[in-house]
Coordinates of C-alpha atoms and ligand atoms in Angstrom, one line a residue:
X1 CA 11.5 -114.5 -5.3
X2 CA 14.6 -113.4 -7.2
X3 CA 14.7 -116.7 -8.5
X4 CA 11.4 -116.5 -9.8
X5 CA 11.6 -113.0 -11.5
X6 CA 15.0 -113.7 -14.0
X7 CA 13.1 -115.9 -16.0
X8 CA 10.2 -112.9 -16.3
X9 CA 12.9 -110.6 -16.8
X10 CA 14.3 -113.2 -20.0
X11 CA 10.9 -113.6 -21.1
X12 CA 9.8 -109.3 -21.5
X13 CA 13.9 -109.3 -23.2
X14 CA 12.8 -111.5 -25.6
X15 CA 9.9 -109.2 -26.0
X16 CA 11.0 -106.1 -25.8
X17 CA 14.3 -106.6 -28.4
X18 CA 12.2 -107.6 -31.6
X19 CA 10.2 -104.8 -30.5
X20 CA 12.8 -102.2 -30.6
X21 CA 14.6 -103.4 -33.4
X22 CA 11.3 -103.4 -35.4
X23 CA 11.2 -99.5 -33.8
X24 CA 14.6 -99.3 -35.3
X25 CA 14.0 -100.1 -38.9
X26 CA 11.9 -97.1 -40.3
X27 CA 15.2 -95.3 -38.8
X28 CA 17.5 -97.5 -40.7
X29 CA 15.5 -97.3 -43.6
X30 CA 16.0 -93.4 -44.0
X31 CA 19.6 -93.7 -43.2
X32 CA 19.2 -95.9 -46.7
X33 CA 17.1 -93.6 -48.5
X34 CA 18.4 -90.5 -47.4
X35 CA 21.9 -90.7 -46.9
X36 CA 22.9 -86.9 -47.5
X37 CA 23.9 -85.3 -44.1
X38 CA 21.5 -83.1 -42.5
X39 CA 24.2 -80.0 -43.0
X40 CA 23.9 -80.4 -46.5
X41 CA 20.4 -81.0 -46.5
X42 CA 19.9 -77.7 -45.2
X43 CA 22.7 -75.7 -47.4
X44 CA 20.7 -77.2 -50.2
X45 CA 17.5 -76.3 -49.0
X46 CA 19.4 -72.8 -48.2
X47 CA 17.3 -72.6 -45.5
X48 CA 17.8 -73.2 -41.6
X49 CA 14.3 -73.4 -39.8
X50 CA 14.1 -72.7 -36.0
X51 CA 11.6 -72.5 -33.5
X52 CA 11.6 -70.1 -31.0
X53 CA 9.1 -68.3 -28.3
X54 CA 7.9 -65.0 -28.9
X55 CA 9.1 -62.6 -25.9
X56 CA 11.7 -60.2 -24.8
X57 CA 14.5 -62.9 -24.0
X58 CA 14.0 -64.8 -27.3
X59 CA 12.5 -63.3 -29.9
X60 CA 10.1 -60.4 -30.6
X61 CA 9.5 -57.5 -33.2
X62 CA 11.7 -54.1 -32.8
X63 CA 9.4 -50.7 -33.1
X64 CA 10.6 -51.2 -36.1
X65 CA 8.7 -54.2 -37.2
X66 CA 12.7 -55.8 -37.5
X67 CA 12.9 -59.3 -35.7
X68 CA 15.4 -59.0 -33.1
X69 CA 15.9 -60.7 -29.4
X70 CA 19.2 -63.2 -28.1
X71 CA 18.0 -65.9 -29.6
X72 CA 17.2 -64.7 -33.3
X73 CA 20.5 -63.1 -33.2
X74 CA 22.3 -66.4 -33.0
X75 CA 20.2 -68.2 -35.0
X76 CA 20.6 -65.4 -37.6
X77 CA 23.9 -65.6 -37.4
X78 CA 24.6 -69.3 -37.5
X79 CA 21.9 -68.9 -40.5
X80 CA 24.9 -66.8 -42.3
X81 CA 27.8 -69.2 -41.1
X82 CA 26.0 -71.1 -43.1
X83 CA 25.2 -69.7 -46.0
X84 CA 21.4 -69.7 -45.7
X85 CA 18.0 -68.2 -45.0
X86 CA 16.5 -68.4 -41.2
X87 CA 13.0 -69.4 -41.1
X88 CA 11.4 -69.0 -37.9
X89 CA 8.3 -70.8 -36.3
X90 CA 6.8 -69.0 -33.1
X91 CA 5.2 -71.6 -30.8
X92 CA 3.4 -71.1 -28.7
X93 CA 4.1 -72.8 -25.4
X94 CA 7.3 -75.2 -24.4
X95 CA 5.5 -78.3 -25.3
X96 CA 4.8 -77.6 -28.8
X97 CA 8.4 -76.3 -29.0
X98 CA 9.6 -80.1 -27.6
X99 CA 7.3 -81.8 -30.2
X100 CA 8.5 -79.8 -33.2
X101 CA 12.3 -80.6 -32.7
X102 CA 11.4 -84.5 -31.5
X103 CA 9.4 -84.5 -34.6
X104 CA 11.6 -82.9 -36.8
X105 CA 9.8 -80.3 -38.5
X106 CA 12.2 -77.6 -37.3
X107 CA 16.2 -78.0 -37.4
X108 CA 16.6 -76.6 -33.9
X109 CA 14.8 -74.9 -31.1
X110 CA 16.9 -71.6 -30.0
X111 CA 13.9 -70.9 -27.3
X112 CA 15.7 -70.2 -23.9
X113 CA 15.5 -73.5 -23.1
X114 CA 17.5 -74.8 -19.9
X115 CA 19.1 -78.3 -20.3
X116 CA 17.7 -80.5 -17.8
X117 CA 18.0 -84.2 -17.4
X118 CA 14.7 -84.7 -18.0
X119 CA 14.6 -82.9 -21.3
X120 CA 18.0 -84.9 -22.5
X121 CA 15.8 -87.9 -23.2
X122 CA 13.5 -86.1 -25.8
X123 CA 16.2 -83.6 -27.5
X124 CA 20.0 -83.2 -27.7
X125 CA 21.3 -80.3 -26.2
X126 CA 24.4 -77.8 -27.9
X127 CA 26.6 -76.6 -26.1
X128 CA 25.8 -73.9 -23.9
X129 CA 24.9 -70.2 -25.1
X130 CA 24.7 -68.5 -21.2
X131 CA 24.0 -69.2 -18.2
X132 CA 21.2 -68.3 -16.0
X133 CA 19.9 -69.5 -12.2
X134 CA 16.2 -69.7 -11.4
X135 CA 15.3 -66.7 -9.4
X136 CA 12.4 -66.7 -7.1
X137 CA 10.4 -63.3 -7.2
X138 CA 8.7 -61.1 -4.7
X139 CA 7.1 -58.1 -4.5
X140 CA 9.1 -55.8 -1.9
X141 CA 6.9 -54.9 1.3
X142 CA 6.1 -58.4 1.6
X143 CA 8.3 -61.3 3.2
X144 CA 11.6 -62.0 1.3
X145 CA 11.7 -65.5 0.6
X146 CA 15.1 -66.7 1.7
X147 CA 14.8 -70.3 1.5
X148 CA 13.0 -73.3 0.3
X149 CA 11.7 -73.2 3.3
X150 CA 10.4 -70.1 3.6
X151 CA 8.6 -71.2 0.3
X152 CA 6.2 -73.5 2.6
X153 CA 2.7 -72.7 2.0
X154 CA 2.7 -69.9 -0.2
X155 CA 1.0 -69.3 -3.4
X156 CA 3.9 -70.3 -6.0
X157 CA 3.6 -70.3 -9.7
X158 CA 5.7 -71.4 -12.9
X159 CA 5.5 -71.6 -16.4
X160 CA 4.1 -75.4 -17.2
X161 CA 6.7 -77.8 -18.5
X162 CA 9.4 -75.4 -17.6
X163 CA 13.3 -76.1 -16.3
X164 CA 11.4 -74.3 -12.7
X165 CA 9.0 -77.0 -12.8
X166 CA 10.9 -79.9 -13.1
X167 CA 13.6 -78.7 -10.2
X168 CA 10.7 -77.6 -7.8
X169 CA 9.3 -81.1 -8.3
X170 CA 13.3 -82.5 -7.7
X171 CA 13.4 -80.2 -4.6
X172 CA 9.9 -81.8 -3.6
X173 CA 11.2 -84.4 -2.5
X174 CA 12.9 -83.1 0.1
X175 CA 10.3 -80.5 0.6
X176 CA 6.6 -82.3 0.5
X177 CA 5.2 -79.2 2.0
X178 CA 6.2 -77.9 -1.2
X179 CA 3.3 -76.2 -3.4
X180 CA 3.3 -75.1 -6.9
X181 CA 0.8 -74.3 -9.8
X182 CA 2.2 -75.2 -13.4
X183 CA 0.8 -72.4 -15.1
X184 CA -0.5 -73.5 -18.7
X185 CA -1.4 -70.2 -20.0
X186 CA 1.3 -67.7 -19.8
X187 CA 4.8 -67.5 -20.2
X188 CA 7.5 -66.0 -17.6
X189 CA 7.2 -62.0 -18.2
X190 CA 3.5 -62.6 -17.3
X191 CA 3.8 -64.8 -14.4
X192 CA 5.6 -61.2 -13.0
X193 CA 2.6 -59.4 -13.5
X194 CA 1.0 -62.0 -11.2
X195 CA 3.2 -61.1 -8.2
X196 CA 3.2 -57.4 -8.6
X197 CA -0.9 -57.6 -8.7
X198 CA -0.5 -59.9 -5.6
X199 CA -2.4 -62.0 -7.1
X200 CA 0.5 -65.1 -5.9
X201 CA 2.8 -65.2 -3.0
X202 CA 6.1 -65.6 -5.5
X203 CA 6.8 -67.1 -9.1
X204 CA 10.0 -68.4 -10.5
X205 CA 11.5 -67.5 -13.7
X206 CA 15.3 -67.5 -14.9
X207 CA 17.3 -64.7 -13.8
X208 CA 17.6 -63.1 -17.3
X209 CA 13.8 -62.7 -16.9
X210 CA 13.7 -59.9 -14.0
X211 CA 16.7 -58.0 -15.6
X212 CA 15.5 -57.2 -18.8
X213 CA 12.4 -56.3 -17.3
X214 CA 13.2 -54.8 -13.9
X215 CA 12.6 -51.4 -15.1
X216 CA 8.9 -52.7 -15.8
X217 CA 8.7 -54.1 -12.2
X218 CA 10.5 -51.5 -10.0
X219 CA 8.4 -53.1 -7.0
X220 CA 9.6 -56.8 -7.9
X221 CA 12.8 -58.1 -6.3
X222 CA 14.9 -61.8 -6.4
X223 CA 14.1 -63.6 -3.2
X224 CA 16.7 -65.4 -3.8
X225 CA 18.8 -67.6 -5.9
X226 CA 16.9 -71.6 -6.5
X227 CA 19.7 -72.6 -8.2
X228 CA 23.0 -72.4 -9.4
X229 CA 23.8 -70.8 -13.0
X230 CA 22.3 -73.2 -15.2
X231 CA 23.4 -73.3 -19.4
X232 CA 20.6 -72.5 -22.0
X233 CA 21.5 -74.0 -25.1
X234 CA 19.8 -75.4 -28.7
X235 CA 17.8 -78.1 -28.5
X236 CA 18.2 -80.9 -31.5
X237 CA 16.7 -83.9 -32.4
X238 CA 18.1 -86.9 -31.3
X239 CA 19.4 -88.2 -35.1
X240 CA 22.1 -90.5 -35.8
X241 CA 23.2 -88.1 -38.5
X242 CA 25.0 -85.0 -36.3
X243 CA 26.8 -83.0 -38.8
X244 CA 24.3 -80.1 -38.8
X245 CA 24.1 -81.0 -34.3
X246 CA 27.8 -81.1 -35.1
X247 CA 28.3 -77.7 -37.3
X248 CA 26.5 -75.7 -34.4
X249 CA 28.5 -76.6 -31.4
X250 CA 31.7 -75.3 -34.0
X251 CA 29.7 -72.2 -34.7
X252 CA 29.1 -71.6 -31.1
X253 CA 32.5 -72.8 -29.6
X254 CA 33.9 -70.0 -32.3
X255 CA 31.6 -66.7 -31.2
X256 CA 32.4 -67.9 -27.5
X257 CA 36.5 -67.8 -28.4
X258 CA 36.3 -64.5 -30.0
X259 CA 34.3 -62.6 -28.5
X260 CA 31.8 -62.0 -30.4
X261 CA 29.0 -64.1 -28.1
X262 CA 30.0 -61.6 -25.2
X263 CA 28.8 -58.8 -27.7
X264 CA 25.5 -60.3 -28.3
X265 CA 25.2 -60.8 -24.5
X266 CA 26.1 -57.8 -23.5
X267 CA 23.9 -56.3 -26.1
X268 CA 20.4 -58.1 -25.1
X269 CA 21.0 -58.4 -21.4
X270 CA 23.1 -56.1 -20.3
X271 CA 21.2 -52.8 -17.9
X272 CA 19.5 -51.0 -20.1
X273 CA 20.1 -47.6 -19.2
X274 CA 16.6 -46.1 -18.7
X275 CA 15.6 -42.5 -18.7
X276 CA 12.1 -42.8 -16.9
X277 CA 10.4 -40.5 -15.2
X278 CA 11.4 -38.4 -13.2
X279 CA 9.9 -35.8 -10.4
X280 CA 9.3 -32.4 -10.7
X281 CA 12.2 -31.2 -9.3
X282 CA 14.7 -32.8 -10.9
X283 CA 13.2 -32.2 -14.3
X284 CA 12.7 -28.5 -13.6
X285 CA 16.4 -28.3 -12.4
X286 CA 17.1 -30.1 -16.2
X287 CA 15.4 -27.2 -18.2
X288 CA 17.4 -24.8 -16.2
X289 CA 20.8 -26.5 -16.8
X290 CA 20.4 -28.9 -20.1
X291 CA 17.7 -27.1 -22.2
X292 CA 18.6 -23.9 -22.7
X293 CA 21.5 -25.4 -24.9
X294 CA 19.0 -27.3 -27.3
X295 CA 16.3 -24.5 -27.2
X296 CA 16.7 -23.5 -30.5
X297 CA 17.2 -27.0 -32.3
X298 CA 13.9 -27.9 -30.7
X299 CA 12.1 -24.9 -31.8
X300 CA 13.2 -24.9 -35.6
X301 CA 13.2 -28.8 -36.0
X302 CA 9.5 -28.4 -34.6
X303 CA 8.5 -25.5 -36.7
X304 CA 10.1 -27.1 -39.8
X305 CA 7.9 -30.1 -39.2
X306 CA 4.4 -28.6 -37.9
X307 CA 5.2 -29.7 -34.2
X308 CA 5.1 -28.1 -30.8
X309 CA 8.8 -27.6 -29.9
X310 CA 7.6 -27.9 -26.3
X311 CA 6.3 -31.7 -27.0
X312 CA 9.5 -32.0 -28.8
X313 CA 11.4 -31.3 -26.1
X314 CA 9.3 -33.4 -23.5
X315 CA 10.1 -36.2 -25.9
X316 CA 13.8 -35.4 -26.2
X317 CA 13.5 -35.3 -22.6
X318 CA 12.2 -38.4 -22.1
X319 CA 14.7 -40.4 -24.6
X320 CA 17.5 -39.2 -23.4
X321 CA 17.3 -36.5 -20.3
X322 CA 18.8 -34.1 -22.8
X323 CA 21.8 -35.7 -23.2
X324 CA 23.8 -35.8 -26.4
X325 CA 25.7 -38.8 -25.9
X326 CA 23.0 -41.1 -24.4
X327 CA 23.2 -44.8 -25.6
X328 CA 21.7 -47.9 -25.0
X329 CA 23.1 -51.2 -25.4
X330 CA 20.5 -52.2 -27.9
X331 CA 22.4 -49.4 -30.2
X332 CA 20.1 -46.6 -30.2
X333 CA 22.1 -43.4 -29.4
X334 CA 22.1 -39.9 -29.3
X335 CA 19.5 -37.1 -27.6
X336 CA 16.3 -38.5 -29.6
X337 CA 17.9 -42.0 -29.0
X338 CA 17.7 -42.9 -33.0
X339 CA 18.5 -46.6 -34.0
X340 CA 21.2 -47.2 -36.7
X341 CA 18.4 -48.2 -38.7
X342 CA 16.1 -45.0 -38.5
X343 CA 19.1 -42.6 -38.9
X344 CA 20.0 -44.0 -41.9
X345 CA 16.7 -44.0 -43.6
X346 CA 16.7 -40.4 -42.0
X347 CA 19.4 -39.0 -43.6
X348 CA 21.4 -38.6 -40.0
X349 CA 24.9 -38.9 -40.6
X350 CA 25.9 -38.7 -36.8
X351 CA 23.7 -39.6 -34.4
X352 CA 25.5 -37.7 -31.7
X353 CA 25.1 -34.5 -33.1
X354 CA 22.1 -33.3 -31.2
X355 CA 21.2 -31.1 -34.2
X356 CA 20.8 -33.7 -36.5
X357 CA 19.3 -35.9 -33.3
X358 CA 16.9 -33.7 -33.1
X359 CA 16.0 -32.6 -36.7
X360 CA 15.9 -36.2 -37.0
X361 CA 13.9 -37.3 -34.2
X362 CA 11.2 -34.7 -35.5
X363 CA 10.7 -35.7 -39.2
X364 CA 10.1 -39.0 -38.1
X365 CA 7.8 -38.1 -35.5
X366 CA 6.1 -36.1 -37.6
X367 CA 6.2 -39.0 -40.1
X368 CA 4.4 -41.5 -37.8
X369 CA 2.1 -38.6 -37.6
X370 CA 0.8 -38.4 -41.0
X371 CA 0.8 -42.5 -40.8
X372 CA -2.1 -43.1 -38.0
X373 CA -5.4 -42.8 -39.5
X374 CA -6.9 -39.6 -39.5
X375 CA -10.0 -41.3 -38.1
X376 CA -7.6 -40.6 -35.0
X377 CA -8.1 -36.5 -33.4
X378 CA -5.8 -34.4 -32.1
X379 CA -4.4 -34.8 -29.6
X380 CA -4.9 -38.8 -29.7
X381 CA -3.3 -38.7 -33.0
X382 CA -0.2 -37.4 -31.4
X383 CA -0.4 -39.7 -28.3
X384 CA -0.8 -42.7 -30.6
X385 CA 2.4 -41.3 -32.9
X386 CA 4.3 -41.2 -30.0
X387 CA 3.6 -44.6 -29.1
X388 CA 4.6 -45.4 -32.3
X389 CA 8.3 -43.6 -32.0
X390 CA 8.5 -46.5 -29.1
X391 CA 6.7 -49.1 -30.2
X392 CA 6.7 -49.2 -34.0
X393 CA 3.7 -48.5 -35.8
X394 CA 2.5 -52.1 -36.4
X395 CA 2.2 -53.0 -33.0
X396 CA 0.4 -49.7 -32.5
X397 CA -1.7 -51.0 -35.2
X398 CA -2.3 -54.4 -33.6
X399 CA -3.0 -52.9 -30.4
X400 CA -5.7 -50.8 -31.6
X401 CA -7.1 -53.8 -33.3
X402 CA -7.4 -55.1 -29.7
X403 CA -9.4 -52.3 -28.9
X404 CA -11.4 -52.3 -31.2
X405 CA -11.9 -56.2 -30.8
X406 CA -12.8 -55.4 -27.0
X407 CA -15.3 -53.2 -28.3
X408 CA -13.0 -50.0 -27.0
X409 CA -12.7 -47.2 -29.8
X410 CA -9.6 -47.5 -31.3
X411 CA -9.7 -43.9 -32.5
X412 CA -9.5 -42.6 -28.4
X413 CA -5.6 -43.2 -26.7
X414 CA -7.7 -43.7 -23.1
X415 CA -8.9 -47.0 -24.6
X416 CA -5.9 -47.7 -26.7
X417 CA -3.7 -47.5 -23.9
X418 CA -5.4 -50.0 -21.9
X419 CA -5.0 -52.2 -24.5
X420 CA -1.1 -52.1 -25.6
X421 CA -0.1 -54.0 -22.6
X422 CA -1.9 -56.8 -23.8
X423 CA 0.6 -57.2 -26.1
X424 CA 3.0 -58.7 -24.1
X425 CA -0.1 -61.5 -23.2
X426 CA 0.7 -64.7 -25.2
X427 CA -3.2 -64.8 -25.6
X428 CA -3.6 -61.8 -27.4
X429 CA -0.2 -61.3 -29.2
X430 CA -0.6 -64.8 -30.9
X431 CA -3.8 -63.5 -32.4
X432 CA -1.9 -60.1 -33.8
X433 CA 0.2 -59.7 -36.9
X434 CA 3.0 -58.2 -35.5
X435 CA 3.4 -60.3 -32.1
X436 CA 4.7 -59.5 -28.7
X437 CA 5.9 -56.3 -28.0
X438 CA 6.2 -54.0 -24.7
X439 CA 3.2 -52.8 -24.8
X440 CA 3.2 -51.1 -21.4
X441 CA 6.4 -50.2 -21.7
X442 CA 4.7 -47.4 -24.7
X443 CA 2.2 -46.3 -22.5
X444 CA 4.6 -44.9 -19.9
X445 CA 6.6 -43.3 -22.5
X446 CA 3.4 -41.5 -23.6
X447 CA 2.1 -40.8 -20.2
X448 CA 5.7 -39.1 -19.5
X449 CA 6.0 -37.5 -22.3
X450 CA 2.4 -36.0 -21.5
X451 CA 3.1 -35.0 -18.3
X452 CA 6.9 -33.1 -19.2
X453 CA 4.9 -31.5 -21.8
X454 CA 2.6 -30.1 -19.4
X455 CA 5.2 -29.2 -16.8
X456 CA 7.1 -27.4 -20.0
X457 CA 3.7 -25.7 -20.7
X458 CA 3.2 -24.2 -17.3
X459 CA 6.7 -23.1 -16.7
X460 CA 7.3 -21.2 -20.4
X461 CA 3.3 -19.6 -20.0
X462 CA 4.4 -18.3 -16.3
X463 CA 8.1 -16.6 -17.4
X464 CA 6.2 -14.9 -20.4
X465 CA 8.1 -16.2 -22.5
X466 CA 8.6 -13.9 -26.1
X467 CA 8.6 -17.7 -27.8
X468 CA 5.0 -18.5 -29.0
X469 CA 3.5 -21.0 -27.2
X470 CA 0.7 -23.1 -28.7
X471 CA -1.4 -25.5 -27.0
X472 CA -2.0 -29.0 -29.0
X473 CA -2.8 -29.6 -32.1
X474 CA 0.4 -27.1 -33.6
X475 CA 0.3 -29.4 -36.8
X476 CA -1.1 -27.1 -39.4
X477 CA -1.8 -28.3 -43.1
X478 CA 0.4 -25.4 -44.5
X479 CA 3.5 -26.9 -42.9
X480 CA 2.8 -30.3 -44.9
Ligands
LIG501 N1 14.8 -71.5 -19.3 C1 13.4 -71.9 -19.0 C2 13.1 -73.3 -19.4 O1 13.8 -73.8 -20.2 C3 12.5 -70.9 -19.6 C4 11.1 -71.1 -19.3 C5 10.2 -69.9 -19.7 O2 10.5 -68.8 -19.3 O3 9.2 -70.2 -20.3 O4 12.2 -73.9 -19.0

């Protein structure tokens, strides 16, 4: 037999080597005609173009309509090393992010992408940005998974195409009672909302996933780990020419040694300390010990702006529990948890001086205000500027397009509200100008805010208080 098959081997050589050299020659060819180094091909262009994925872990639109998320950072910033523009593509799905780079119509893909084997023989992988494990999820008060084993029969799904997919079909063959659905349609963050609706058994996403959302998902929890910490890098195309291939592992080898990739890190993924709601008790406890001290601020930053001061508070409340020197690792700081951005525009000088917090905090509010359509009533308008304080008002925008599109009135918050979490669907948000955002994430803030505000309401009506207490609407043209 083996005699017989090194002659057929010989013969498909002498096939396949004319073959692959005549595969070869197109690339030759542009080596000739094109012999400037794709590093200076993109400094000349001054432009670096990226593709990414639109969500919380990658990249997404601030409530300020400002691109932010880990990867955009980078890319940003490798952008300046360079001395050029970032461009960035949004695709839509994993494949169409692998068929731009092996196509070449973006420089890189900074997408969360893990680097598997598998994927080595399509793209080149950088060297690694962070590490994360694959994390299989449950919802608590059912069976923690504690093993691959334990993953036997169950309903489990992943993202199509993903680094999950290709090591549950490794693990598979060890496991054959191993089941999975590679889920076409949505992305990570919405396979979650598949296990908390117990609509499957358990999903796998990387570990990053859970953490930045876990505040989203208090009644999800990591089974436990698939795998060890795994690097997510850039992907590039496979090109003999690797200065620009080249010029990114430098960039990346230099924020690792000083620091400055820890920042960025620490910044995206890092606990975001969250002042949700909170019961009764506690919160009444808070207006006996915390508001008194901001009473005033609250009631002349509202007056100065046509506001209630006791909505003002229940929104201070909500930002930042009444707390002066709140902070977030995403930078927003102070009692009405301002970003950088907003207190500049503002006019705040320091952002921990609840005063100017607070004075702040209410001229913008009241400047969303004026800026949802007064086809909006009170007190939607209000609910909808408050979403908009968390959101940004082009999401809120987008989001009451959706309503509108699903035939809901965009001019009522009950129906806007069920919409905004579609913003963080890939099916919806692609169709939206301003993309993914937390959608959800706005509607609690609202609904708390609403329900302080009413708690506030009670307690100042029963005490008798001398202040003047005025149910919503309080905006009045004469204070415009
Ligand atoms: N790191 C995962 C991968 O590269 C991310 C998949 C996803 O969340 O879509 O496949």
């Amino acid at each position: 037999m083996q005699h017989e098959m090194v002659p057929g081997v010989a013969r498909l050589r002498r096939i396949v080597w004319p073959i692959l050299l005549l595969l070869s020659v197109p690339v030759v060819l542009q080596g000739c005609v094109n012999r400037t180094p794709m590093l200076e091909q993109v400094r000349e262009e001054g432009k670096l173009t990226i593709v990414t994925r639109n969500s919380s872990t990658t990249y997404y639109l601030d409530p300020e309509g400002q691109p932010d998320g880990l990867e955009y950072e980078l890319a940003e910033m490798f952008a300046d090393h360079l001395g050029v523009e970032l461009e960035v593509v949004v695709a839509n799905n994993l494949k169409d992010i692998f068929t731009m780079v092996t196509r070449r119509e973006v420089d890189l893909a900074a997408a969360g992408l893990t680097i598997t084997n598998h994927r080595k023989n399509w793209v080149r992988f950088s060297e690694p940005i962070k590490w994360v494990s694959q994390q299989v999820i449950y919802r608590a008060g059912n069976d923690k998974p504690d093993s691959v084993e334990d993953l036997y029969d169950k309903h489990i799904e992943v993202v199509a195409l993903s680094s999950h997919s290709e090591h549950l079909r490794k693990l598979h063959k060890q496991h054959p009672k191993l089941r999975w659905v590679e889920n076409e349609q949505l992305e990570s963050e919405e396979l979650l909302d598949l296990v908390k609706n117990q609509l499957v058994d358990y999903v796998v996403v990387d570990s990053t996933e859970l953490n930045i959302n876990q505040h989203l998902y208090p009644e999800l929890s990591v089974g436990f780990d698939l795998t060890k910490p795994e690097p997510i890098a850039w992907a590039f195309p496979h090109t003999h020419d690797t200065s620009l291939y080249d010029e990114a592992n430098r960039f990346i080898k230099m924020i690792d040694d000083n620091g400055v990739l820890a920042q960025v890190l620490e910044r995206h993924y890092s606990h975001v300390e969250q002042f949700d709601h909170v019961g009764t008790f506690t919160f009444l406890e808070h207006v006996a010990a915390r508001l008194p001290e901001y009473e005033e601020a609250f009631q002349e930053a509202a007056a100065q702006n046509g506001l209630d001061w006791l909505l003002l508070a229940a929104m201070g409340y909500q930002e930042s529990h009444w707390r002066a020197d709140a902070v977030s690792p995403t930078g927003v700081r102070g009692l009405m948890m301002l970003t950088n951005r907003t207190a500049r525009m503002l006019g705040v000088s320091n952002r921990r001086d609840p005063l100017e917090s607070i004075d702040g905090g209410a001229r913008y509010l009241r400047d969303l205000y004026e800026r949802v359509p007064e086809s909006v009533k009170e007190p939607d308008r209000m609910w909808m500027a408050l979403a908009s304080y968390n959101i940004g008002l082009g999401h809120l925008r987008d989001a009451r397009k959706i309503t509108k599109r699903r035939k809901g009135n965009p001019d009522k918050w009950v129906d806007v509200k069920d919409n905004l979490p579609l913003l963080r669907k890939r099916k919806w948000y692609r169709t939206t100008q301003y993309g993914y955002a937390r959608g959800n994430e706005a509607v609690r803030y609202v609904e708390n805010i609403r329900s302080y505000y009413e708690i506030l309401h009670k307690h100042y009506s029963e005490q008798e208080s001398p202040i003047r207490i005025e149910p919503l609407p309080t905006i009045e043209a004469s204070a415009l």
